[in-house]
Coordinates of N, CA and C in Angstrom, one line a residue:
M1 N 88.6 59.2 46.1 CA 89.1 60.4 45.5 C 89.9 60.2 44.3
S2 N 89.6 59.1 43.6 CA 90.5 58.8 42.4 C 90.4 59.8 41.3
N3 N 89.3 60.6 41.2 CA 89.2 61.6 40.2 C 89.5 63.0 40.8
T4 N 90.0 63.1 41.9 CA 90.4 64.4 42.5 C 91.5 65.0 41.8
P5 N 91.4 66.3 41.4 CA 92.6 66.9 40.8 C 93.7 67.2 41.8
I6 N 94.9 66.8 41.4 CA 96.1 67.0 42.2 C 97.0 68.1 41.5
G7 N 97.6 68.9 42.3 CA 98.5 69.9 41.8 C 97.7 71.1 41.3
V8 N 96.6 71.5 41.9 CA 95.7 72.6 41.5 C 95.5 73.5 42.6
V9 N 95.6 74.8 42.3 CA 95.2 75.9 43.3 C 94.2 76.8 42.6
R10 N 93.0 76.8 43.1 CA 92.0 77.7 42.6 C 92.1 79.0 43.3
R11 N 92.4 80.1 42.6 CA 92.6 81.4 43.2 C 91.3 82.2 43.5
N12 N 90.3 81.9 42.7 CA 89.1 82.7 42.8 C 87.9 81.7 43.2
I13 N 87.4 81.9 44.4 CA 86.3 81.1 44.9 C 85.1 82.0 45.3
T14 N 83.9 81.5 45.3 CA 82.8 82.2 45.7 C 82.5 81.9 47.1
R15 N 82.6 82.8 48.0 CA 82.4 82.6 49.4 C 80.9 82.9 49.8
A16 N 80.4 82.2 50.8 CA 79.1 82.4 51.3 C 78.9 83.9 51.7
D17 N 77.7 84.4 51.6 CA 77.4 85.8 51.9 C 77.8 86.1 53.3
R18 N 78.5 87.3 53.5 CA 79.0 87.6 54.8 C 77.9 87.8 55.8
A19 N 76.8 88.4 55.4 CA 75.7 88.6 56.4 C 75.2 87.3 57.0
A20 N 75.1 86.2 56.1 CA 74.7 84.9 56.6 C 75.7 84.3 57.5
I21 N 77.0 84.5 57.2 CA 78.1 84.0 58.0 C 78.0 84.6 59.4
D22 N 77.8 85.9 59.4 CA 77.7 86.6 60.7 C 76.6 86.1 61.6
R23 N 75.4 85.8 60.9 CA 74.3 85.3 61.7 C 74.6 83.9 62.2
L24 N 75.2 83.1 61.4 CA 75.5 81.7 61.8 C 76.5 81.7 62.9
A25 N 77.4 82.7 63.0 CA 78.4 82.8 64.0 C 77.9 82.9 65.4
G26 N 76.6 83.4 65.5 CA 76.0 83.6 66.8 C 75.2 82.4 67.3
L27 N 75.3 81.3 66.5 CA 74.5 80.1 66.8 C 75.4 78.9 67.0
G28 N 75.0 77.9 67.7 CA 75.9 76.8 68.0 C 75.8 75.7 67.0
V29 N 76.8 74.8 67.0 CA 76.9 73.7 66.0 C 75.7 72.8 66.1
A30 N 75.3 72.5 67.3 CA 74.2 71.6 67.5 C 72.9 72.2 66.9
T31 N 72.7 73.4 67.2 CA 71.5 74.1 66.7 C 71.5 74.1 65.1
I32 N 72.6 74.5 64.5 CA 72.7 74.5 63.1 C 72.5 73.1 62.5
H33 N 73.1 72.1 63.1 CA 73.0 70.8 62.6 C 71.5 70.3 62.6
E34 N 70.9 70.6 63.7 CA 69.4 70.2 63.8 C 68.6 71.0 62.8
A35 N 68.9 72.3 62.6 CA 68.1 73.1 61.7 C 68.3 72.7 60.3
M36 N 69.4 72.0 59.9 CA 69.6 71.4 58.6 C 69.0 70.0 58.4
G37 N 68.1 69.6 59.3 CA 67.6 68.3 59.2 C 68.6 67.2 59.7
R38 N 69.4 67.6 60.7 CA 70.4 66.7 61.3 C 71.5 66.3 60.2
S39 N 71.9 67.2 59.4 CA 72.9 67.0 58.4 C 74.1 67.9 58.6
G40 N 75.2 67.7 57.8 CA 76.3 68.6 57.8 C 77.3 68.4 58.9
L41 N 77.1 67.5 59.8 CA 78.0 67.3 60.9 C 79.2 66.5 60.5
L42 N 80.4 67.0 60.9 CA 81.6 66.2 60.7 C 81.8 65.2 61.8
Q43 N 82.6 64.2 61.5 CA 82.8 63.1 62.5 C 83.2 63.6 63.9
P44 N 82.8 63.0 64.9 CA 83.1 63.6 66.3 C 84.5 63.4 66.7
Y45 N 85.3 62.6 65.9 CA 86.7 62.5 66.3 C 87.5 63.9 66.1
L46 N 86.9 64.8 65.4 CA 87.5 66.1 65.2 C 87.2 66.9 66.4
R47 N 88.2 67.2 67.3 CA 88.0 67.8 68.5 C 88.8 69.1 68.6
P48 N 88.3 70.1 69.4 CA 89.1 71.4 69.5 C 90.3 71.1 70.4
I49 N 91.4 71.8 70.2 CA 92.6 71.6 71.0 C 92.5 72.3 72.4
Y50 N 91.5 73.2 72.5 CA 91.3 73.8 73.9 C 89.8 74.0 74.0
A51 N 89.4 74.0 75.3 CA 88.0 74.2 75.6 C 87.6 75.6 75.3
G52 N 86.3 75.8 74.8 CA 85.8 77.1 74.6 C 86.1 77.7 73.2
A53 N 86.9 76.9 72.4 CA 87.2 77.4 71.0 C 86.0 77.5 70.2
Q54 N 85.9 78.6 69.4 CA 84.8 78.8 68.5 C 85.3 79.4 67.2
L55 N 84.6 79.1 66.1 CA 84.9 79.8 64.8 C 83.8 79.6 63.9
C56 N 83.7 80.6 62.9 CA 82.7 80.5 61.8 C 83.3 81.3 60.7
G57 N 83.3 80.7 59.5 CA 83.8 81.5 58.3 C 83.7 80.6 57.1
P58 N 84.0 81.2 55.9 CA 84.0 80.5 54.7 C 85.2 79.6 54.6
A59 N 85.1 78.5 53.9 CA 86.2 77.5 53.9 C 87.1 77.8 52.7
V60 N 88.4 77.8 53.0 CA 89.5 77.6 52.1 C 89.9 76.1 52.3
T61 N 89.7 75.3 51.3 CA 90.0 73.9 51.4 C 91.4 73.5 50.9
V62 N 91.9 72.5 51.6 CA 93.2 72.0 51.3 C 93.2 70.5 51.2
L63 N 93.8 69.9 50.2 CA 94.0 68.4 50.2 C 95.4 68.1 50.4
L64 N 95.7 67.4 51.4 CA 97.1 67.1 51.8 C 97.4 65.6 51.4
Q65 N 98.7 65.4 51.3 CA 99.2 64.0 51.2 C 99.7 63.6 52.6
P66 N 99.6 62.3 52.9 CA 99.9 61.8 54.2 C 101.4 62.2 54.6
G67 N 101.5 62.8 55.8 CA 102.8 63.2 56.4 C 103.5 64.3 55.6
D68 N 102.7 65.1 54.9 CA 103.2 66.2 54.1 C 102.4 67.4 54.2
N69 N 103.0 68.5 54.7 CA 102.2 69.7 54.9 C 102.4 70.8 53.9
W70 N 103.0 70.5 52.8 CA 103.4 71.5 51.7 C 102.2 72.3 51.4
M71 N 101.1 71.7 51.2 CA 99.9 72.5 50.7 C 99.3 73.4 51.7
L72 N 99.6 73.2 53.0 CA 99.1 74.2 53.9 C 99.9 75.5 53.7
H73 N 101.2 75.4 53.4 CA 101.9 76.6 53.1 C 101.4 77.3 51.8
V74 N 101.1 76.5 50.8 CA 100.5 77.0 49.6 C 99.2 77.7 49.9
A75 N 98.4 77.2 50.7 CA 97.1 77.7 51.0 C 97.1 79.1 51.6
V76 N 98.1 79.4 52.4 CA 98.1 80.7 53.1 C 97.9 81.8 52.1
E77 N 98.5 81.8 51.0 CA 98.4 82.8 50.0 C 97.0 83.1 49.5
Q78 N 96.1 82.0 49.6 CA 94.7 82.1 49.2 C 93.8 82.6 50.3
V79 N 94.2 82.7 51.5 CA 93.4 83.1 52.6 C 93.0 84.6 52.6
Q80 N 91.8 84.9 52.8 CA 91.3 86.2 53.0 C 90.8 86.4 54.5
A81 N 90.7 87.6 54.9 CA 90.3 87.8 56.3 C 88.9 87.1 56.6
G82 N 88.9 86.4 57.7 CA 87.7 85.7 58.1 C 87.6 84.3 57.7
D83 N 88.5 83.8 56.8 CA 88.4 82.4 56.3 C 88.7 81.4 57.3
V84 N 88.2 80.2 57.1 CA 88.6 79.0 57.9 C 89.2 78.0 57.0
V85 N 90.4 77.6 57.3 CA 91.1 76.6 56.5 C 90.6 75.2 56.9
V86 N 90.2 74.5 55.9 CA 89.7 73.1 56.1 C 90.7 72.1 55.3
A87 N 91.4 71.3 56.1 CA 92.4 70.4 55.4 C 92.0 68.9 55.6
A88 N 91.9 68.3 54.4 CA 91.7 66.9 54.3 C 92.9 66.2 53.9
C89 N 93.0 64.9 53.9 CA 94.1 64.1 53.5 C 93.7 63.0 52.5
T90 N 94.6 62.7 51.6 CA 94.2 61.7 50.6 C 94.1 60.3 51.2
T91 N 94.7 60.1 52.4 CA 94.5 58.9 53.2 C 94.7 59.2 54.6
E92 N 94.3 58.4 55.5 CA 94.4 58.7 57.0 C 95.8 59.0 57.4
S93 N 96.0 60.1 58.1 CA 97.4 60.4 58.6 C 97.2 61.3 59.9
D94 N 97.9 60.9 60.9 CA 97.8 61.7 62.2 C 99.1 62.4 62.5
A95 N 99.9 62.6 61.5 CA 101.2 63.4 61.7 C 100.8 64.8 62.1
G96 N 101.8 65.4 62.6 CA 101.7 66.8 63.1 C 101.8 67.8 62.0
F97 N 100.8 67.9 61.1 CA 100.9 68.8 60.0 C 101.0 70.3 60.3
F98 N 100.5 70.7 61.5 CA 100.3 72.1 61.7 C 100.8 72.4 63.1
G99 N 101.5 73.6 63.2 CA 101.9 74.0 64.5 C 102.0 75.6 64.7
E100 N 102.7 76.0 65.6 CA 102.7 77.4 66.0 C 103.2 78.4 64.9
L101 N 104.2 77.9 64.1 CA 104.7 78.8 63.1 C 103.7 79.0 61.9
L102 N 103.1 77.9 61.5 CA 102.0 78.0 60.5 C 100.8 78.8 61.0
A103 N 100.5 78.6 62.3 CA 99.4 79.4 62.8 C 99.7 80.9 62.8
T104 N 101.0 81.2 63.1 CA 101.4 82.7 63.0 C 101.2 83.2 61.6
S105 N 101.5 82.4 60.6 CA 101.3 82.8 59.2 C 99.9 82.9 58.8
F106 N 99.1 81.9 59.3 CA 97.7 81.9 59.0 C 97.0 83.2 59.6
R107 N 97.3 83.5 60.8 CA 96.7 84.6 61.5 C 97.1 85.9 60.8
A108 N 98.3 86.0 60.4 CA 98.8 87.3 59.7 C 98.0 87.5 58.4
H109 N 97.5 86.5 57.8 CA 96.7 86.6 56.6 C 95.2 86.6 56.8
G110 N 94.8 86.6 58.1 CA 93.4 86.7 58.4 C 92.6 85.5 58.7
A111 N 93.3 84.3 58.7 CA 92.5 83.1 58.9 C 92.0 83.0 60.4
R112 N 90.7 82.6 60.5 CA 90.1 82.5 61.8 C 90.5 81.2 62.6
G113 N 90.9 80.2 61.8 CA 91.3 78.9 62.5 C 91.4 77.8 61.4
L114 N 91.5 76.6 62.0 CA 91.8 75.4 61.1 C 91.0 74.3 61.6
V115 N 90.4 73.5 60.6 CA 89.8 72.2 60.8 C 90.6 71.3 60.0
I116 N 91.2 70.2 60.6 CA 92.1 69.4 59.9 C 91.9 67.9 60.2
D117 N 91.7 67.1 59.2 CA 91.5 65.7 59.4 C 92.9 65.0 59.4
G118 N 93.7 65.4 60.4 CA 95.0 65.0 60.6 C 95.5 65.5 62.0
G119 N 96.8 65.4 62.3 CA 97.3 65.8 63.6 C 97.9 67.2 63.6
V120 N 98.0 67.8 64.8 CA 98.6 69.1 65.0 C 99.5 68.9 66.2
R121 N 100.4 69.9 66.3 CA 101.4 69.9 67.5 C 101.5 71.4 67.9
D122 N 102.4 71.6 68.9 CA 102.6 72.9 69.5 C 101.3 73.4 70.2
V123 N 100.6 72.5 70.8 CA 99.3 72.8 71.3 C 99.3 73.8 72.4
K124 N 100.3 73.8 73.2 CA 100.5 74.8 74.3 C 100.6 76.2 73.7
D125 N 101.4 76.3 72.6 CA 101.6 77.6 72.0 C 100.3 78.0 71.3
L126 N 99.6 77.1 70.6 CA 98.4 77.4 69.9 C 97.3 77.9 70.9
T127 N 97.3 77.2 72.0 CA 96.3 77.6 73.0 C 96.6 79.0 73.6
A128 N 97.9 79.3 73.8 CA 98.3 80.6 74.3 C 98.0 81.7 73.3
M129 N 98.1 81.4 72.0 CA 97.7 82.3 70.9 C 96.2 82.4 70.8
Q130 N 95.5 81.5 71.4 CA 94.0 81.4 71.1 C 93.7 81.3 69.6
F131 N 94.5 80.4 69.0 CA 94.3 80.1 67.6 C 93.5 78.8 67.5
P132 N 92.2 78.8 67.2 CA 91.4 77.6 67.3 C 91.7 76.6 66.2
V133 N 91.8 75.4 66.6 CA 92.1 74.2 65.7 C 91.2 73.1 66.2
W134 N 90.6 72.4 65.2 CA 89.9 71.1 65.4 C 90.7 70.1 64.6
S135 N 91.1 69.0 65.3 CA 92.0 68.0 64.6 C 91.6 66.6 65.0
R136 N 92.0 65.6 64.3 CA 91.8 64.2 64.6 C 92.8 63.7 65.6
A137 N 93.9 64.4 65.8 CA 95.0 63.9 66.7 C 95.9 65.0 67.1
I138 N 96.5 64.8 68.2 CA 97.7 65.7 68.6 C 98.9 64.8 68.5
S139 N 99.9 65.3 67.7 CA 101.0 64.4 67.4 C 102.2 65.3 67.1
A140 N 103.3 65.0 67.8 CA 104.6 65.7 67.5 C 105.3 65.2 66.3
R141 N 104.8 64.2 65.6 CA 105.4 63.6 64.4 C 105.6 64.6 63.3
G142 N 106.8 64.8 62.8 CA 107.0 65.8 61.8 C 106.5 65.4 60.4
T143 N 106.5 66.4 59.6 CA 106.1 66.2 58.2 C 107.1 66.6 57.2
V144 N 106.9 66.3 55.9 CA 107.8 66.7 54.9 C 107.1 67.7 53.9
K145 N 107.8 68.2 53.0 CA 107.2 69.0 51.9 C 107.7 68.5 50.6
A146 N 107.0 67.5 50.1 CA 107.5 66.8 48.9 C 106.5 66.4 47.8
T147 N 105.2 66.3 48.2 CA 104.2 65.8 47.3 C 103.1 66.8 47.2
L148 N 102.7 67.0 45.9 CA 101.6 68.0 45.7 C 100.2 67.5 46.1
G149 N 99.4 68.4 46.7 CA 98.0 68.1 46.8 C 97.3 69.2 46.0
S150 N 96.2 69.8 46.6 CA 95.5 70.9 45.9 C 94.9 71.8 47.0
V151 N 94.5 73.0 46.5 CA 93.9 74.0 47.3 C 92.7 74.5 46.6
N152 N 91.6 74.6 47.4 CA 90.3 75.1 46.9 C 89.6 74.2 45.9
I153 N 89.6 73.0 46.2 CA 88.8 72.0 45.5 C 87.9 71.3 46.6
P154 N 86.8 70.7 46.1 CA 85.9 70.0 47.1 C 86.7 68.9 47.8
V155 N 86.6 68.8 49.1 CA 87.3 67.8 49.9 C 86.3 67.1 50.8
I156 N 86.7 65.9 51.2 CA 85.9 65.2 52.3 C 86.7 65.2 53.5
C157 N 86.2 66.0 54.5 CA 86.9 66.2 55.8 C 86.0 65.7 56.9
G158 N 86.5 64.8 57.7 CA 85.6 64.2 58.8 C 84.4 63.6 58.2
G159 N 84.4 63.0 57.1 CA 83.3 62.3 56.5 C 82.3 63.2 55.8
A160 N 82.5 64.5 55.7 CA 81.6 65.5 55.1 C 82.2 66.1 53.9
L161 N 81.4 66.3 52.9 CA 81.9 67.0 51.7 C 81.8 68.5 51.9
I162 N 83.0 69.2 51.7 CA 83.1 70.6 51.9 C 83.6 71.2 50.6
A163 N 82.9 72.2 50.1 CA 83.4 72.9 48.9 C 84.0 74.3 49.4
P164 N 84.9 74.8 48.6 CA 85.4 76.1 48.9 C 84.3 77.1 49.0
G165 N 84.4 78.0 50.0 CA 83.3 79.0 50.2 C 82.2 78.6 51.1
D166 N 82.0 77.3 51.4 CA 81.0 76.8 52.3 C 81.3 77.4 53.7
V167 N 80.2 77.5 54.5 CA 80.4 78.0 55.9 C 80.7 76.9 56.8
V168 N 81.8 77.1 57.5 CA 82.2 76.1 58.5 C 82.0 76.7 59.9
V169 N 81.3 76.0 60.8 CA 81.1 76.5 62.1 C 81.6 75.4 63.1
A170 N 82.3 75.8 64.1 CA 82.9 74.8 65.0 C 82.8 75.4 66.5
D171 N 82.6 74.5 67.4 CA 82.6 74.9 68.8 C 83.0 73.6 69.6
D172 N 82.7 73.6 70.9 CA 83.0 72.5 71.8 C 82.3 71.2 71.4
D173 N 81.1 71.4 70.7 CA 80.3 70.2 70.3 C 80.8 69.6 69.0
G174 N 81.7 70.2 68.3 CA 82.1 69.6 67.0 C 82.2 70.6 65.9
V175 N 82.0 70.1 64.7 CA 82.1 71.0 63.5 C 81.0 70.6 62.5
V176 N 80.4 71.7 62.0 CA 79.3 71.5 61.0 C 79.6 72.4 59.8
V177 N 79.2 71.9 58.6 CA 79.4 72.6 57.3 C 78.0 73.0 56.8
V178 N 77.9 74.2 56.4 CA 76.6 74.7 55.7 C 77.0 75.1 54.3
P179 N 76.3 74.4 53.3 CA 76.6 74.8 51.9 C 76.4 76.3 51.7
A180 N 77.2 76.9 50.9 CA 77.1 78.4 50.7 C 75.8 78.8 50.3
A181 N 75.2 78.0 49.3 CA 73.9 78.4 48.8 C 72.7 78.3 49.8
A182 N 73.0 77.5 50.9 CA 71.9 77.4 51.9 C 72.2 78.2 53.1
A183 N 73.2 79.1 53.1 CA 73.6 79.8 54.3 C 72.5 80.6 54.9
H184 N 71.8 81.4 54.1 CA 70.7 82.3 54.6 C 69.5 81.5 55.2
A185 N 69.1 80.5 54.4 CA 68.0 79.7 54.8 C 68.3 78.9 56.1
T186 N 69.5 78.4 56.2 CA 70.0 77.7 57.4 C 70.0 78.7 58.6
A187 N 70.5 79.9 58.4 CA 70.5 80.9 59.5 C 69.1 81.2 60.0
D188 N 68.2 81.3 59.0 CA 66.8 81.5 59.4 C 66.3 80.4 60.3
A189 N 66.4 79.2 59.8 CA 65.9 78.0 60.5 C 66.6 77.8 61.9
A190 N 67.9 78.1 61.9 CA 68.6 77.9 63.2 C 68.2 79.0 64.2
Q191 N 68.0 80.2 63.7 CA 67.6 81.2 64.7 C 66.2 80.9 65.2
A192 N 65.3 80.4 64.4 CA 64.0 80.1 64.8 C 64.1 79.0 65.9
R193 N 65.0 78.0 65.7 CA 65.1 76.9 66.6 C 65.7 77.5 68.0
A194 N 66.7 78.4 67.9 CA 67.3 79.0 69.1 C 66.2 79.7 69.9
D195 N 65.3 80.5 69.2 CA 64.3 81.2 69.8 C 63.3 80.3 70.5
N196 N 63.0 79.2 69.9 CA 62.1 78.2 70.5 C 62.7 77.5 71.7
E197 N 64.0 77.3 71.6 CA 64.7 76.7 72.8 C 64.7 77.7 74.0
A198 N 64.8 79.0 73.7 CA 64.8 79.9 74.8 C 63.5 79.9 75.5
D199 N 62.4 79.7 74.8 CA 61.1 79.6 75.5 C 61.0 78.3 76.3
K200 N 61.5 77.2 75.7 CA 61.5 76.0 76.5 C 62.4 76.0 77.7
R201 N 63.5 76.7 77.6 CA 64.4 76.9 78.7 C 63.8 77.6 79.9
A202 N 63.0 78.6 79.5 CA 62.3 79.4 80.6 C 61.3 78.5 81.3
R203 N 60.5 77.7 80.5 CA 59.5 76.9 81.1 C 60.1 75.8 82.0
L204 N 61.2 75.2 81.5 CA 61.9 74.2 82.3 C 62.4 74.8 83.6
A205 N 63.0 76.0 83.5 CA 63.5 76.6 84.7 C 62.5 77.0 85.7
A206 N 61.2 77.1 85.2 CA 60.1 77.4 86.1 C 59.5 76.1 86.7
G207 N 60.1 75.0 86.3 CA 59.6 73.7 87.0 C 58.8 72.8 86.1
E208 N 58.4 73.3 84.9 CA 57.5 72.4 84.1 C 58.3 71.2 83.7
L209 N 57.7 70.1 83.7 CA 58.3 68.8 83.3 C 58.4 68.7 81.8
G210 N 59.5 68.1 81.3 CA 59.6 67.8 79.9 C 58.5 66.8 79.4
L211 N 58.1 66.0 80.3 CA 57.0 65.0 80.0 C 55.7 65.7 79.6
D212 N 55.5 66.9 80.2 CA 54.3 67.6 79.8 C 54.5 68.6 78.7
M213 N 55.7 69.3 78.7 CA 56.0 70.3 77.7 C 56.0 69.6 76.3
Y214 N 56.6 68.4 76.3 CA 56.7 67.7 75.0 C 55.6 66.7 74.7
K215 N 54.6 66.7 75.6 CA 53.4 65.9 75.5 C 53.8 64.4 75.3
M216 N 54.6 63.9 76.2 CA 55.1 62.5 76.1 C 54.3 61.5 76.8
R217 N 53.4 61.9 77.7 CA 52.7 60.9 78.5 C 51.9 59.9 77.8
E218 N 51.1 60.4 76.8 CA 50.3 59.4 76.0 C 51.1 58.4 75.2
A219 N 52.2 58.9 74.6 CA 53.1 58.0 73.9 C 53.7 57.0 74.8
L220 N 54.1 57.4 76.0 CA 54.7 56.5 77.0 C 53.7 55.5 77.4
Q221 N 52.5 55.9 77.6 CA 51.4 54.9 78.0 C 51.2 53.9 76.9
K222 N 51.1 54.4 75.7 CA 50.9 53.4 74.6 C 52.1 52.5 74.4
A223 N 53.3 52.9 74.8 CA 54.5 52.1 74.7 C 54.5 51.0 75.9
G224 N 53.7 51.2 76.9 CA 53.6 50.2 77.9 C 54.3 50.6 79.2
L225 N 54.6 51.9 79.4 CA 55.2 52.3 80.6 C 54.3 52.2 81.8
R226 N 54.7 51.6 82.9 CA 53.8 51.5 84.1 C 54.5 52.2 85.2
Y227 N 53.7 52.9 86.0 CA 54.2 53.4 87.3 C 53.7 52.5 88.4
I228 N 54.7 52.2 89.3 CA 54.4 51.3 90.5 C 54.7 52.1 91.7
D229 N 53.6 52.2 92.6 CA 53.8 52.9 93.9 C 54.2 51.9 95.0

């Protein structure tokens, strides 16, 4: 990130189309990831702080400095209703950047949740609030407010490049990012995949074997699988 602009807040960003976001919200992370050719998935160390958490919305991105949450406070002013705040750090840090007070502020300004490549704290309170957060760590370690980062610039979070306005979808399986320009096409592909899975689910529930449904027997035979009675 040597060329990353520091000390910048972009006030005007182009968010993905709301209709596409609403369609993607009804689909799971795994389905969307598969529909994009198995791309867009953030690293699996980013985990929800409570089971059953879900979110989908356009990204407001934040670049933090290690152990410093100043820019999360700056970012609140840029949040619109339905946004997801995505926070990366200039270097690895598992400090407790985010807690119940910031969540209260985020929610008051319409944020749906947070994905942060760093630590969070006040997990009991965040869970009681049902404010969804995906983080790399849970840590009570405090932070300072001393060094500038940036808001609404492209960031690398969980190993994935995320631009302001991209669609971020998260659930129990992890986090996936959909480029804003590909939101409608991805929603189409993901819905088709979900419909196809519904048919397969019905066939499996009726007792059909995956061996037959997926036509695996010939390939298994060619691979040398032998049945011994």
